[in-house]
Every structure is written in C-alpha cells, then in structure tokens.
Amino acid sequence: MRKIGIIALVLGVAVPAAAQPMDTYGMGSRSVALAGAVTADVEDGSANYYNPAGIVRDGRLHIQLGWFGAAHDMYLNEHSSAIDPTHGVLLGLNVPGRVDDFRFGFGLGVHLNDQRVSRTRTLPRARPRWEMYDNRPHRAYLSTHVAIQPIEWLRIGGGIAFLSYSANQLRIRGTLNALQPQRSTLEHELSGELITIRYPQVGIQIGPLEGFDFGVTYRGEFALDNKLEAQVGTTDGNPVNETTIVAGNIAINGYFYLLTQSVNAYVPHQVSFAASWQPIPELRIGVELTWLMWSLYISPIGTSRVILDIDVPPELQDTITVPDRIPDLNPEPANFQDRVVPRIGVEVTPYRSADLAFQARAGYFYENSPVPAQTTFTNLVDTDRHTWSLGFGVDLLGLRPLLPGFLSIDAHVAYSWLPERAMVKDSPIDPVGDYVAWGHMVAGGLSLEAGFD
C-alpha cells in the first residue's frame, strides 16, 4: 500500500469564529440603551450578563422578558457581504432571599436566537469573512448566578455560563462501482456528541458614598471547538470493513481518513471597570472601560489532515502515481491585539409620580478592532465600530393589589457605524487581492419586566 498525507479537507478551510451575541448587541433594552455602561449599578434581569452582583441590589424579585433584532449592511468593496439578520428572545430572573440582615439572591439569564440554536459555517480558508459578525449572533446563552450582600454597601456575585460544541464521526464501507453506480453497496455510520463547556462570571458592586456606585466584572474565556472525523474503509485488515472501488474486472481496495478540528466561536477574557454618578434623583451618568484580552485569540484556521492508502493493482502501477506526503494544515496565528472599550450612558427621569415614571436614555461606545491588517493569505475582516444608542422606559408603579411592585416597559434602538478599512496585500498576485471593508448595523428591542416587593 502507498500512503498519502494530503492537506486538510484537501482544501484548507476555516470556520468563522466569533463570540456570544451579548458582546455584540447587549442584553436588555435599558442596558443596551445605556451602551452597556451599567456594571456599577445594574439590578434588572440583565445583571446576569453585565454584573451578577446586581442580582441582590434592590432585594426584589425580577422577571424580565424581551425581544431583540439586528440587521447588518456590510460590504467588501461595493459588494454586499450578505450577513444574516438575527433576532430572538431573552429572559432574566433574579430571585432574592434574606436571613436577618444578610441578603442573598439567585439569578438566571437566557439569550435565545429564534431562528436557530447555533450555527457553524465552514468557509474556504482564503475567502474574506467578517470575523466578529458572521457566526457571532447565532448562539444560545445560558447563565446561572448567586449573589450576596454581606454589608449594606457591598455586593458580590458569581456563577457560570454554558455553551456547547460538537464532535462528529462518519464511517463508510462497502463497494463503489465506478462504471455502474447503481450497483454500489455502501454503508455509512454517523455519530455525534454535543459537549458542554462552562466559563466563570464574577462581579462586585460598591456604593461607599451617596450617589456614587462602582463595579467590576470578570467574564472568562471560552473557545467552542468543532471536530469532524471521517473514515472510508479500515486499516484493521477485516475484509468486512473494507471499501473497494470496482471498474470492470479491476478492484482497488483503499482507506481514506479525514480530520478537521477548528475553533468556531471564541470569547476572550474580559474585565470591566465602571462607575455611576447620580447627582440628582432625576439624572444618572455611567462610565465604563472594558479590557478585552484579544491577544489570546485562537485562530479559526484549524488543524486538518487527510490520509489515503491505496492498494494499487500491478496492472495500474504505471498509470496511477501516488504523490509524496503533503504536510498537514496547522493553525495559523491570528495575532490579535488586546483592546479597551470605553462606554458612557446617560439616563434622565423627566417625570415621576406615585403611579408612573418615565425615563429617557442615550449611550455611546467605541470598539477599536483587534484584528491586524490582512496582508497575507488570511482574510479575517473587521473594522472599528462606533455605536450610538437611544431608549426610553415607562414604570407603572400604582398596580396594587394586582401587582405588589412595578411593571417596566423599555425599548431601545442602536446604530453602529463601521468606517472604511483598506486591506492591502503584500503580494501583487494574491488570489483575493486588495479590498475595502465597511458597513452599518441597526438593532432594536423591547423588554418587559415585573418587580415584586
């Protein structure tokens, strides 16, 4: 038998990697309208993403249900990249408890795309793709947390978030008739395994002075790994498992093995530092800096390997030439850089009575792209991102005895501008060539939250 090692998928492919949808669109209309600058004082259901310490902040039971949607208008040169829109539902639940003066709480956060639970799309290695937006929105998010308030001005929370990845195997055996395909007898066996991964989220909130709050949140790194193994035939010598190609009176036994393994979603370590100031009851200003450790990014250009063993019949030795082994395809470093994302959010309450309150909100954040210039064969497309957000909220406070608490209705809209970025290749004969990336995104949503005293 002669053996060949051929580069993965023979083709060289990559899976677009990305993070979770909250990193792109946020969670909860109030928090998104404030550009995510809420780590210091968040207390609604979105605390399950922004800062789990906020679960215990006001000592109330919170039940939040919301809907979100986003549309993408992105281009390479003048050609649309056709990034899919995304929309879905979110759920936030904060359940308080108390033992004497010691307060504690439990939280649950869910972010579910209503089109699909998850998506993985494999693309040719050299094809340009929007690294942060292609697969990023198409994931489900689940988190559970616990929080405590040991003293009046200190809250501490933590928990875990869940995602999953897949490992699949395909085996084919039998006879392939090259001249009469209808006489082929092939059997296949496909098995798959869904493997859950967990990563930590912890946070604190401190309110040492009247009108001032501070917060810190850490979200752990995770990488979703996709693995596919495919075998045609066997190497165990058992004729039952052999795969044979038949052409007339000639029978060729062979074995084919394919392995592809790559990262299709990645979230870096994140640390957010935040402060909020309420100089008067009607005004709240929040600022925040989030450190994203993109330098640890795992490239989506993964490992691939092909092995082909062919038992070449003597009469075909001069006809079939088996090439020398070609090296396997190994991951290429992405060389991303760490980034700090600044955020600011302002909330004004122009009207409040015993039965009704109205809030207006605005926010802005800036993400400097961590992706380096794509001067060689890779094409991980990204640009900087400026995002402006607006929103409003209405609190219904006089619902007793129907509801012993409040009912909040919140809405938001956000616009993101991705300015032009030119990718200039080192080689004048690069198969893709130079291109300019740019685009826009529009997102919006509604949230309904009930709070019980």
GROMACS .gro file of C-alpha atoms in nm:
model
  453
    1MET     CA    1   0.000   0.000   0.000
    2ARG     CA    2   0.111   0.353  -0.069
    3LYS     CA    3   0.015   0.628   0.170
    4ILE     CA    4  -0.052   0.987   0.104
    5GLY     CA    5  -0.095   1.268   0.354
    6ILE     CA    6  -0.298   1.543   0.196
    7ILE     CA    7  -0.379   1.877   0.339
    8ALA     CA    8  -0.695   1.905   0.530
    9LEU     CA    9  -1.011   1.887   0.362
   10VAL     CA   10  -0.764   1.876   0.085
   11LEU     CA   11  -0.893   2.218   0.062
   12GLY     CA   12  -0.787   2.422   0.352
   13VAL     CA   13  -1.093   2.556   0.528
   14ALA     CA   14  -1.170   2.777   0.824
   15VAL     CA   15  -1.473   2.822   1.042
   16PRO     CA   16  -1.568   3.184   1.111
   17ALA     CA   17  -1.510   3.234   1.482
   18ALA     CA   18  -1.691   3.480   1.699
   19ALA     CA   19  -1.817   3.549   2.041
   20GLN     CA   20  -2.152   3.540   2.214
   21PRO     CA   21  -2.438   3.767   2.097
   22MET     CA   22  -2.441   3.984   2.411
   23ASP     CA   23  -2.089   4.105   2.331
   24THR     CA   24  -2.226   4.238   2.002
   25TYR     CA   25  -2.579   4.352   2.083
   26GLY     CA   26  -2.601   4.367   2.462
   27MET     CA   27  -2.876   4.224   2.682
   28GLY     CA   28  -3.193   4.401   2.795
   29SER     CA   29  -3.331   4.723   2.648
   30ARG     CA   30  -3.238   4.951   2.939
   31SER     CA   31  -2.878   4.831   2.949
   32VAL     CA   32  -2.836   4.844   2.572
   33ALA     CA   33  -2.980   5.198   2.555
   34LEU     CA   34  -2.710   5.297   2.806
   35ALA     CA   35  -2.441   5.142   2.579
   36GLY     CA   36  -2.372   4.872   2.837
   37ALA     CA   37  -2.230   5.122   3.087
   38VAL     CA   38  -2.428   4.962   3.372
   39THR     CA   39  -2.180   4.735   3.554
   40ALA     CA   40  -2.171   4.968   3.857
   41ASP     CA   41  -2.545   4.969   3.933
   42VAL     CA   42  -2.737   4.720   3.717
   43GLU     CA   43  -3.015   4.546   3.908
   44ASP     CA   44  -3.262   4.411   3.650
   45GLY     CA   45  -3.251   4.076   3.469
   46SER     CA   46  -2.957   4.186   3.254
   47ALA     CA   47  -2.738   4.168   3.566
   48ASN     CA   48  -2.699   3.803   3.472
   49TYR     CA   49  -2.468   3.922   3.196
   50TYR     CA   50  -2.333   4.263   3.299
   51ASN     CA   51  -2.265   4.204   3.670
   52PRO     CA   52  -2.409   3.916   3.877
   53ALA     CA   53  -2.360   4.121   4.195
   54GLY     CA   54  -2.659   4.331   4.084
   55ILE     CA   55  -2.894   4.035   4.133
   56VAL     CA   56  -2.917   4.121   4.502
   57ARG     CA   57  -2.900   4.501   4.466
   58ASP     CA   58  -3.260   4.605   4.542
   59GLY     CA   59  -3.387   4.290   4.719
   60ARG     CA   60  -3.679   4.243   4.478
   61LEU     CA   61  -3.790   3.953   4.263
   62HIS     CA   62  -3.732   4.050   3.898
   63ILE     CA   63  -3.879   3.868   3.599
   64GLN     CA   64  -3.770   4.007   3.263
   65LEU     CA   65  -3.880   3.902   2.915
   66GLY     CA   66  -3.758   4.070   2.599
   67TRP     CA   67  -3.713   4.057   2.224
   68PHE     CA   68  -3.420   4.183   2.016
   69GLY     CA   69  -3.338   4.212   1.648
   70ALA     CA   70  -3.047   4.333   1.437
   71ALA     CA   71  -2.983   4.390   1.067
   72HIS     CA   72  -2.639   4.413   0.905
   73ASP     CA   73  -2.539   4.611   0.598
   74MET     CA   74  -2.172   4.527   0.539
   75TYR     CA   75  -1.958   4.548   0.229
   76LEU     CA   76  -1.629   4.438   0.080
   77ASN     CA   77  -1.553   4.700  -0.182
   78GLU     CA   78  -1.901   4.763  -0.323
   79HIS     CA   79  -2.028   4.408  -0.282
   80SER     CA   80  -2.267   4.320  -0.001
   81SER     CA   81  -2.137   4.054   0.240
   82ALA     CA   82  -2.494   3.930   0.299
   83ILE     CA   83  -2.453   3.891   0.676
   84ASP     CA   84  -2.770   3.726   0.807
   85PRO     CA   85  -3.003   3.929   1.031
   86THR     CA   86  -3.060   3.798   1.381
   87HIS     CA   87  -3.345   3.817   1.628
   88GLY     CA   88  -3.465   3.629   1.931
   89VAL     CA   89  -3.578   3.642   2.291
   90LEU     CA   90  -3.416   3.695   2.627
   91LEU     CA   91  -3.513   3.601   2.981
   92GLY     CA   92  -3.377   3.733   3.308
   93LEU     CA   93  -3.473   3.613   3.654
   94ASN     CA   94  -3.350   3.748   3.989
   95VAL     CA   95  -3.477   3.570   4.300
   96PRO     CA   96  -3.393   3.735   4.636
   97GLY     CA   97  -3.357   3.588   4.982
   98ARG     CA   98  -3.278   3.713   5.329
   99VAL     CA   99  -3.159   3.574   5.662
  100ASP     CA  100  -3.191   3.853   5.918
  101ASP     CA  101  -2.982   4.136   5.769
  102PHE     CA  102  -2.788   3.908   5.534
  103ARG     CA  103  -2.924   3.930   5.180
  104PHE     CA  104  -2.863   3.682   4.901
  105GLY     CA  105  -3.010   3.604   4.562
  106PHE     CA  106  -3.011   3.367   4.267
  107GLY     CA  107  -3.016   3.461   3.900
  108LEU     CA  108  -3.082   3.307   3.562
  109GLY     CA  109  -3.008   3.461   3.221
  110VAL     CA  110  -3.112   3.323   2.880
  111HIS     CA  111  -3.046   3.466   2.533
  112LEU     CA  112  -3.205   3.253   2.260
  113ASN     CA  113  -3.199   3.316   1.888
  114ASP     CA  114  -3.543   3.234   1.746
  115GLN     CA  115  -3.403   3.126   1.407
  116ARG     CA  116  -3.157   2.861   1.523
  117VAL     CA  117  -2.997   2.748   1.847
  118SER     CA  118  -2.648   2.753   1.697
  119ARG     CA  119  -2.479   2.776   1.359
  120THR     CA  120  -2.143   2.667   1.227
  121ARG     CA  121  -2.042   2.756   0.873
  122THR     CA  122  -1.719   2.638   0.717
  123LEU     CA  123  -1.568   2.863   0.452
  124PRO     CA  124  -1.265   2.830   0.223
  125ARG     CA  125  -0.952   2.940   0.400
  126ALA     CA  126  -0.885   3.243   0.181
  127ARG     CA  127  -1.242   3.374   0.150
  128PRO     CA  128  -1.289   3.711   0.325
  129ARG     CA  129  -1.533   3.689   0.614
  130TRP     CA  130  -1.648   3.928   0.886
  131GLU     CA  131  -1.473   3.765   1.178
  132MET     CA  132  -1.680   3.927   1.455
  133TYR     CA  133  -2.024   3.910   1.300
  134ASP     CA  134  -2.070   3.602   1.083
  135ASN     CA  135  -2.144   3.328   1.339
  136ARG     CA  136  -2.139   3.553   1.645
  137PRO     CA  137  -2.513   3.623   1.678
  138HIS     CA  138  -2.622   3.267   1.617
  139ARG     CA  139  -2.569   3.115   1.959
  140ALA     CA  140  -2.777   3.042   2.265
  141TYR     CA  141  -2.661   3.174   2.603
  142LEU     CA  142  -2.748   3.038   2.947
  143SER     CA  143  -2.607   3.153   3.280
  144THR     CA  144  -2.679   3.089   3.646
  145HIS     CA  145  -2.554   3.301   3.935
  146VAL     CA  146  -2.566   3.355   4.308
  147ALA     CA  147  -2.506   3.688   4.483
  148ILE     CA  148  -2.470   3.808   4.841
  149GLN     CA  149  -2.474   4.142   5.022
  150PRO     CA  150  -2.269   4.091   5.339
  151ILE     CA  151  -2.281   4.460   5.428
  152GLU     CA  152  -2.502   4.743   5.308
  153TRP     CA  153  -2.256   4.896   5.061
  154LEU     CA  154  -2.100   4.578   4.918
  155ARG     CA  155  -2.248   4.319   4.682
  156ILE     CA  156  -2.065   4.016   4.540
  157GLY     CA  157  -2.192   3.778   4.274
  158GLY     CA  158  -2.067   3.496   4.058
  159GLY     CA  159  -2.169   3.198   3.855
  160ILE     CA  160  -2.118   3.013   3.532
  161ALA     CA  161  -2.235   3.041   3.174
  162PHE     CA  162  -2.291   2.746   2.943
  163LEU     CA  163  -2.224   2.681   2.576
  164SER     CA  164  -2.163   2.363   2.379
  165TYR     CA  165  -1.954   2.227   2.092
  166SER     CA  166  -1.976   1.917   1.878
  167ALA     CA  167  -1.757   1.618   1.791
  168ASN     CA  168  -1.872   1.407   1.495
  169GLN     CA  169  -1.760   1.082   1.332
  170LEU     CA  170  -1.853   0.942   0.989
  171ARG     CA  171  -1.763   0.591   0.866
  172ILE     CA  172  -1.832   0.449   0.519
  173ARG     CA  173  -1.762   0.096   0.397
  174GLY     CA  174  -1.863  -0.125   0.105
  175THR     CA  175  -1.814  -0.135  -0.271
  176LEU     CA  176  -1.827   0.158  -0.513
  177ASN     CA  177  -1.886   0.058  -0.873
  178ALA     CA  178  -1.730   0.331  -1.084
  179LEU     CA  179  -1.888   0.215  -1.410
  180GLN     CA  180  -2.232   0.118  -1.273
  181PRO     CA  181  -2.301   0.337  -0.967
  182GLN     CA  182  -2.645   0.179  -0.916
  183ARG     CA  183  -2.471  -0.147  -0.825
  184SER     CA  184  -2.269   0.014  -0.550
  185THR     CA  185  -2.325  -0.121  -0.197
  186LEU     CA  186  -2.216   0.128   0.062
  187GLU     CA  187  -2.298   0.153   0.430
  188HIS     CA  188  -2.242   0.461   0.644
  189GLU     CA  189  -2.241   0.523   1.015
  190LEU     CA  190  -2.267   0.874   1.161
  191SER     CA  191  -2.225   0.958   1.529
  192GLY     CA  192  -2.222   1.295   1.702
  193GLU     CA  193  -2.161   1.422   2.051
  194LEU     CA  194  -2.262   1.757   2.197
  195ILE     CA  195  -2.016   1.861   2.468
  196THR     CA  196  -2.098   2.134   2.717
  197ILE     CA  197  -1.842   2.387   2.831
  198ARG     CA  198  -1.865   2.628   3.121
  199TYR     CA  199  -1.686   2.952   3.197
  200PRO     CA  200  -1.699   3.181   3.503
  201GLN     CA  201  -1.855   3.522   3.552
  202VAL     CA  202  -1.796   3.716   3.874
  203GLY     CA  203  -1.856   4.074   3.980
  204ILE     CA  204  -1.877   4.320   4.267
  205GLN     CA  205  -2.067   4.643   4.326
  206ILE     CA  206  -1.960   4.901   4.583
  207GLY     CA  207  -2.163   5.201   4.698
  208PRO     CA  208  -1.948   5.375   4.961
  209LEU     CA  209  -2.091   5.725   4.906
  210GLU     CA  210  -2.438   5.859   4.846
  211GLY     CA  211  -2.494   5.899   4.471
  212PHE     CA  212  -2.180   5.707   4.369
  213ASP     CA  213  -2.153   5.341   4.271
  214PHE     CA  214  -1.860   5.139   4.140
  215GLY     CA  215  -1.842   4.796   3.986
  216VAL     CA  216  -1.601   4.538   3.847
  217THR     CA  217  -1.692   4.232   3.640
  218TYR     CA  218  -1.481   3.948   3.506
  219ARG     CA  219  -1.603   3.716   3.231
  220GLY     CA  220  -1.393   3.412   3.150
  221GLU     CA  221  -1.250   3.294   2.820
  222PHE     CA  222  -1.407   3.018   2.619
  223ALA     CA  223  -1.347   2.855   2.284
  224LEU     CA  224  -1.604   2.637   2.107
  225ASP     CA  225  -1.430   2.356   1.927
  226ASN     CA  226  -1.568   2.165   1.628
  227LYS     CA  227  -1.418   1.829   1.540
  228LEU     CA  228  -1.506   1.603   1.246
  229GLU     CA  229  -1.353   1.263   1.173
  230ALA     CA  230  -1.444   1.073   0.858
  231GLN     CA  231  -1.326   0.728   0.752
  232VAL     CA  232  -1.384   0.536   0.432
  233GLY     CA  233  -1.268   0.178   0.474
  234THR     CA  234  -1.050   0.045   0.751
  235THR     CA  235  -0.690  -0.035   0.841
  236ASP     CA  236  -0.773  -0.328   1.071
  237GLY     CA  237  -0.745  -0.588   0.794
  238ASN     CA  238  -1.105  -0.703   0.836
  239PRO     CA  239  -1.250  -0.758   0.485
  240VAL     CA  240  -1.599  -0.679   0.619
  241ASN     CA  241  -1.493  -0.318   0.676
  242GLU     CA  242  -1.303  -0.270   0.351
  243THR     CA  243  -1.404  -0.017   0.091
  244THR     CA  244  -1.345  -0.119  -0.271
  245ILE     CA  245  -1.367   0.071  -0.596
  246VAL     CA  246  -1.469  -0.158  -0.882
  247ALA     CA  247  -1.415  -0.071  -1.251
  248GLY     CA  248  -1.495  -0.370  -1.471
  249ASN     CA  249  -1.270  -0.654  -1.362
  250ILE     CA  250  -1.039  -0.430  -1.162
  251ALA     CA  251  -1.093  -0.392  -0.785
  252ILE     CA  252  -0.897  -0.134  -0.584
  253ASN     CA  253  -0.903  -0.150  -0.206
  254GLY     CA  254  -0.842   0.174  -0.020
  255TYR     CA  255  -0.867   0.363   0.303
  256PHE     CA  256  -0.944   0.733   0.345
  257TYR     CA  257  -0.923   0.927   0.672
  258LEU     CA  258  -1.016   1.293   0.723
  259LEU     CA  259  -0.975   1.500   1.039
  260THR     CA  260  -1.075   1.864   1.074
  261GLN     CA  261  -1.066   2.048   1.403
  262SER     CA  262  -1.115   2.421   1.447
  263VAL     CA  263  -1.249   2.687   1.680
  264ASN     CA  264  -1.580   2.826   1.559
  265ALA     CA  265  -1.653   3.064   1.844
  266TYR     CA  266  -1.424   3.244   2.084
  267VAL     CA  267  -1.476   3.489   2.368
  268PRO     CA  268  -1.169   3.649   2.530
  269HIS     CA  269  -1.115   3.715   2.898
  270GLN     CA  270  -1.295   4.041   2.981
  271VAL     CA  271  -1.266   4.276   3.277
  272SER     CA  272  -1.498   4.576   3.310
  273PHE     CA  273  -1.437   4.871   3.545
  274ALA     CA  274  -1.735   5.102   3.592
  275ALA     CA  275  -1.868   5.396   3.789
  276SER     CA  276  -2.206   5.567   3.804
  277TRP     CA  277  -2.297   5.907   3.945
  278GLN     CA  278  -2.642   6.031   4.038
  279PRO     CA  279  -2.601   6.399   4.124
  280ILE     CA  280  -2.979   6.445   4.149
  281PRO     CA  281  -3.257   6.182   4.161
  282GLU     CA  282  -3.357   6.263   3.803
  283LEU     CA  283  -3.013   6.211   3.646
  284ARG     CA  284  -2.779   5.912   3.626
  285ILE     CA  285  -2.444   5.904   3.440
  286GLY     CA  286  -2.248   5.583   3.391
  287VAL     CA  287  -1.899   5.533   3.251
  288GLU     CA  288  -1.713   5.210   3.189
  289LEU     CA  289  -1.392   5.063   3.047
  290THR     CA  290  -1.379   4.700   2.933
  291TRP     CA  291  -1.043   4.531   2.880
  292LEU     CA  292  -1.072   4.258   2.614
  293MET     CA  293  -0.777   4.020   2.605
  294TRP     CA  294  -0.789   3.951   2.233
  295SER     CA  295  -0.416   3.873   2.221
  296LEU     CA  296  -0.503   3.520   2.340
  297TYR     CA  297  -0.737   3.471   2.046
  298ILE     CA  298  -0.736   3.121   1.897
  299SER     CA  299  -0.730   3.132   1.519
  300PRO     CA  300  -1.029   2.981   1.335
  301ILE     CA  301  -0.789   2.836   1.078
  302GLY     CA  302  -0.764   2.498   1.242
  303THR     CA  303  -0.598   2.160   1.205
  304SER     CA  304  -0.678   1.939   0.910
  305ARG     CA  305  -0.535   1.608   0.796
  306VAL     CA  306  -0.608   1.356   0.522
  307ILE     CA  307  -0.461   1.005   0.491
  308LEU     CA  308  -0.520   0.799   0.179
  309ASP     CA  309  -0.398   0.439   0.150
  310ILE     CA  310  -0.441   0.281  -0.194
  311ASP     CA  311  -0.364  -0.078  -0.285
  312VAL     CA  312  -0.268  -0.014  -0.646
  313PRO     CA  313  -0.308  -0.326  -0.865
  314PRO     CA  314   0.006  -0.430  -1.058
  315GLU     CA  315  -0.158  -0.361  -1.394
  316LEU     CA  316  -0.214   0.003  -1.290
  317GLN     CA  317   0.126   0.073  -1.136
  318ASP     CA  318   0.235   0.271  -1.442
  319THR     CA  319  -0.099   0.454  -1.464
  320ILE     CA  320  -0.168   0.563  -1.106
  321THR     CA  321   0.101   0.779  -0.948
  322VAL     CA  322   0.077   0.841  -0.577
  323PRO     CA  323   0.237   1.175  -0.481
  324ASP     CA  324   0.463   1.223  -0.184
  325ARG     CA  325   0.307   1.316   0.150
  326ILE     CA  326   0.191   1.677   0.178
  327PRO     CA  327   0.224   1.837   0.525
  328ASP     CA  328  -0.090   1.869   0.734
  329LEU     CA  329  -0.265   2.202   0.762
  330ASN     CA  330  -0.195   2.355   1.102
  331PRO     CA  331  -0.344   2.660   1.276
  332GLU     CA  332  -0.215   2.998   1.169
  333PRO     CA  333  -0.167   3.262   1.443
  334ALA     CA  334  -0.422   3.542   1.416
  335ASN     CA  335  -0.204   3.798   1.604
  336PHE     CA  336  -0.498   3.987   1.751
  337GLN     CA  337  -0.426   4.266   1.999
  338ASP     CA  338  -0.581   4.349   2.338
  339ARG     CA  339  -0.831   4.635   2.334
  340VAL     CA  340  -1.004   4.865   2.582
  341VAL     CA  341  -1.363   4.962   2.502
  342PRO     CA  342  -1.492   5.290   2.656
  343ARG     CA  343  -1.865   5.331   2.724
  344ILE     CA  344  -2.089   5.608   2.852
  345GLY     CA  345  -2.461   5.609   2.926
  346VAL     CA  346  -2.696   5.881   3.049
  347GLU     CA  347  -3.044   5.831   3.194
  348VAL     CA  348  -3.287   6.114   3.266
  349THR     CA  349  -3.617   6.084   3.454
  350PRO     CA  350  -3.818   6.389   3.345
  351TYR     CA  351  -4.140   6.276   3.512
  352ARG     CA  352  -4.214   6.074   3.825
  353SER     CA  353  -4.527   6.040   4.035
  354ALA     CA  354  -4.660   5.784   4.281
  355ASP     CA  355  -4.808   5.583   3.992
  356LEU     CA  356  -4.585   5.648   3.692
  357ALA     CA  357  -4.225   5.724   3.595
  358PHE     CA  358  -4.073   5.796   3.255
  359GLN     CA  359  -3.703   5.765   3.162
  360ALA     CA  360  -3.509   5.871   2.853
  361ARG     CA  361  -3.169   5.714   2.781
  362ALA     CA  362  -2.873   5.757   2.549
  363GLY     CA  363  -2.532   5.593   2.519
  364TYR     CA  364  -2.219   5.553   2.311
  365PHE     CA  365  -1.928   5.310   2.292
  366TYR     CA  366  -1.624   5.264   2.069
  367GLU     CA  367  -1.455   4.936   1.979
  368ASN     CA  368  -1.113   4.957   1.820
  369SER     CA  369  -1.075   4.648   1.606
  370PRO     CA  370  -0.832   4.389   1.747
  371VAL     CA  371  -0.779   4.232   1.404
  372PRO     CA  372  -0.446   4.319   1.237
  373ALA     CA  373  -0.415   4.420   0.873
  374GLN     CA  374  -0.469   4.117   0.649
  375THR     CA  375  -0.164   4.146   0.428
  376THR     CA  376  -0.106   3.775   0.357
  377PHE     CA  377  -0.333   3.481   0.266
  378THR     CA  378  -0.572   3.521   0.563
  379ASN     CA  379  -0.884   3.737   0.532
  380LEU     CA  380  -1.030   3.786   0.880
  381VAL     CA  381  -1.228   4.102   0.812
  382ASP     CA  382  -1.308   4.359   1.079
  383THR     CA  383  -1.314   4.736   1.125
  384ASP     CA  384  -1.354   4.975   1.415
  385ARG     CA  385  -1.707   5.018   1.548
  386HIS     CA  386  -1.886   5.330   1.675
  387THR     CA  387  -2.226   5.265   1.833
  388TRP     CA  388  -2.488   5.518   1.941
  389SER     CA  389  -2.798   5.405   2.130
  390LEU     CA  390  -3.127   5.561   2.241
  391GLY     CA  391  -3.410   5.428   2.454
  392PHE     CA  392  -3.695   5.502   2.687
  393GLY     CA  393  -3.867   5.336   2.977
  394VAL     CA  394  -4.205   5.358   3.145
  395ASP     CA  395  -4.251   5.233   3.503
  396LEU     CA  396  -4.605   5.154   3.617
  397LEU     CA  397  -4.591   5.191   3.994
  398GLY     CA  398  -4.954   5.201   4.107
  399LEU     CA  399  -5.070   4.849   4.023
  400ARG     CA  400  -5.159   4.724   4.370
  401PRO     CA  401  -5.331   4.496   4.459
  402LEU     CA  402  -5.291   4.338   4.113
  403LEU     CA  403  -4.911   4.362   4.126
  404PRO     CA  404  -4.731   4.433   4.456
  405GLY     CA  405  -4.442   4.609   4.293
  406PHE     CA  406  -4.388   4.762   3.948
  407LEU     CA  407  -4.408   4.686   3.579
  408SER     CA  408  -4.145   4.834   3.345
  409ILE     CA  409  -4.167   4.865   2.968
  410ASP     CA  410  -3.839   4.951   2.798
  411ALA     CA  411  -3.737   4.996   2.435
  412HIS     CA  412  -3.411   5.071   2.259
  413VAL     CA  413  -3.256   5.128   1.918
  414ALA     CA  414  -2.884   5.123   1.837
  415TYR     CA  415  -2.691   5.223   1.527
  416SER     CA  416  -2.335   5.105   1.459
  417TRP     CA  417  -2.105   5.260   1.202
  418LEU     CA  418  -1.809   5.055   1.080
  419PRO     CA  419  -1.580   5.301   0.899
  420GLU     CA  420  -1.385   5.203   0.590
  421ARG     CA  421  -1.073   4.995   0.636
  422ALA     CA  422  -0.843   4.905   0.349
  423MET     CA  423  -0.676   4.563   0.340
  424VAL     CA  424  -0.367   4.583   0.117
  425LYS     CA  425  -0.191   4.257   0.029
  426ASP     CA  426   0.185   4.216   0.024
  427SER     CA  427   0.173   4.008  -0.291
  428PRO     CA  428   0.055   4.160  -0.620
  429ILE     CA  429  -0.069   3.814  -0.726
  430ASP     CA  430  -0.270   3.741  -0.410
  431PRO     CA  431  -0.581   3.544  -0.526
  432VAL     CA  432  -0.817   3.772  -0.333
  433GLY     CA  433  -0.636   4.100  -0.379
  434ASP     CA  434  -0.683   4.431  -0.203
  435TYR     CA  435  -1.025   4.531  -0.071
  436VAL     CA  436  -1.203   4.787   0.147
  437ALA     CA  437  -1.435   4.677   0.428
  438TRP     CA  438  -1.709   4.893   0.578
  439GLY     CA  439  -2.068   4.877   0.691
  440HIS     CA  440  -2.356   4.960   0.923
  441MET     CA  441  -2.571   4.778   1.176
  442VAL     CA  442  -2.913   4.867   1.318
  443ALA     CA  443  -3.051   4.690   1.624
  444GLY     CA  444  -3.352   4.734   1.847
  445GLY     CA  445  -3.561   4.561   2.106
  446LEU     CA  446  -3.826   4.565   2.377
  447SER     CA  447  -3.821   4.443   2.736
  448LEU     CA  448  -4.099   4.386   2.985
  449GLU     CA  449  -4.003   4.344   3.349
  450ALA     CA  450  -4.208   4.283   3.659
  451GLY     CA  451  -4.064   4.359   4.002
  452PHE     CA  452  -4.220   4.219   4.318
  453ASP     CA  453  -4.162   4.380   4.658
   0.00000   0.00000   0.00000
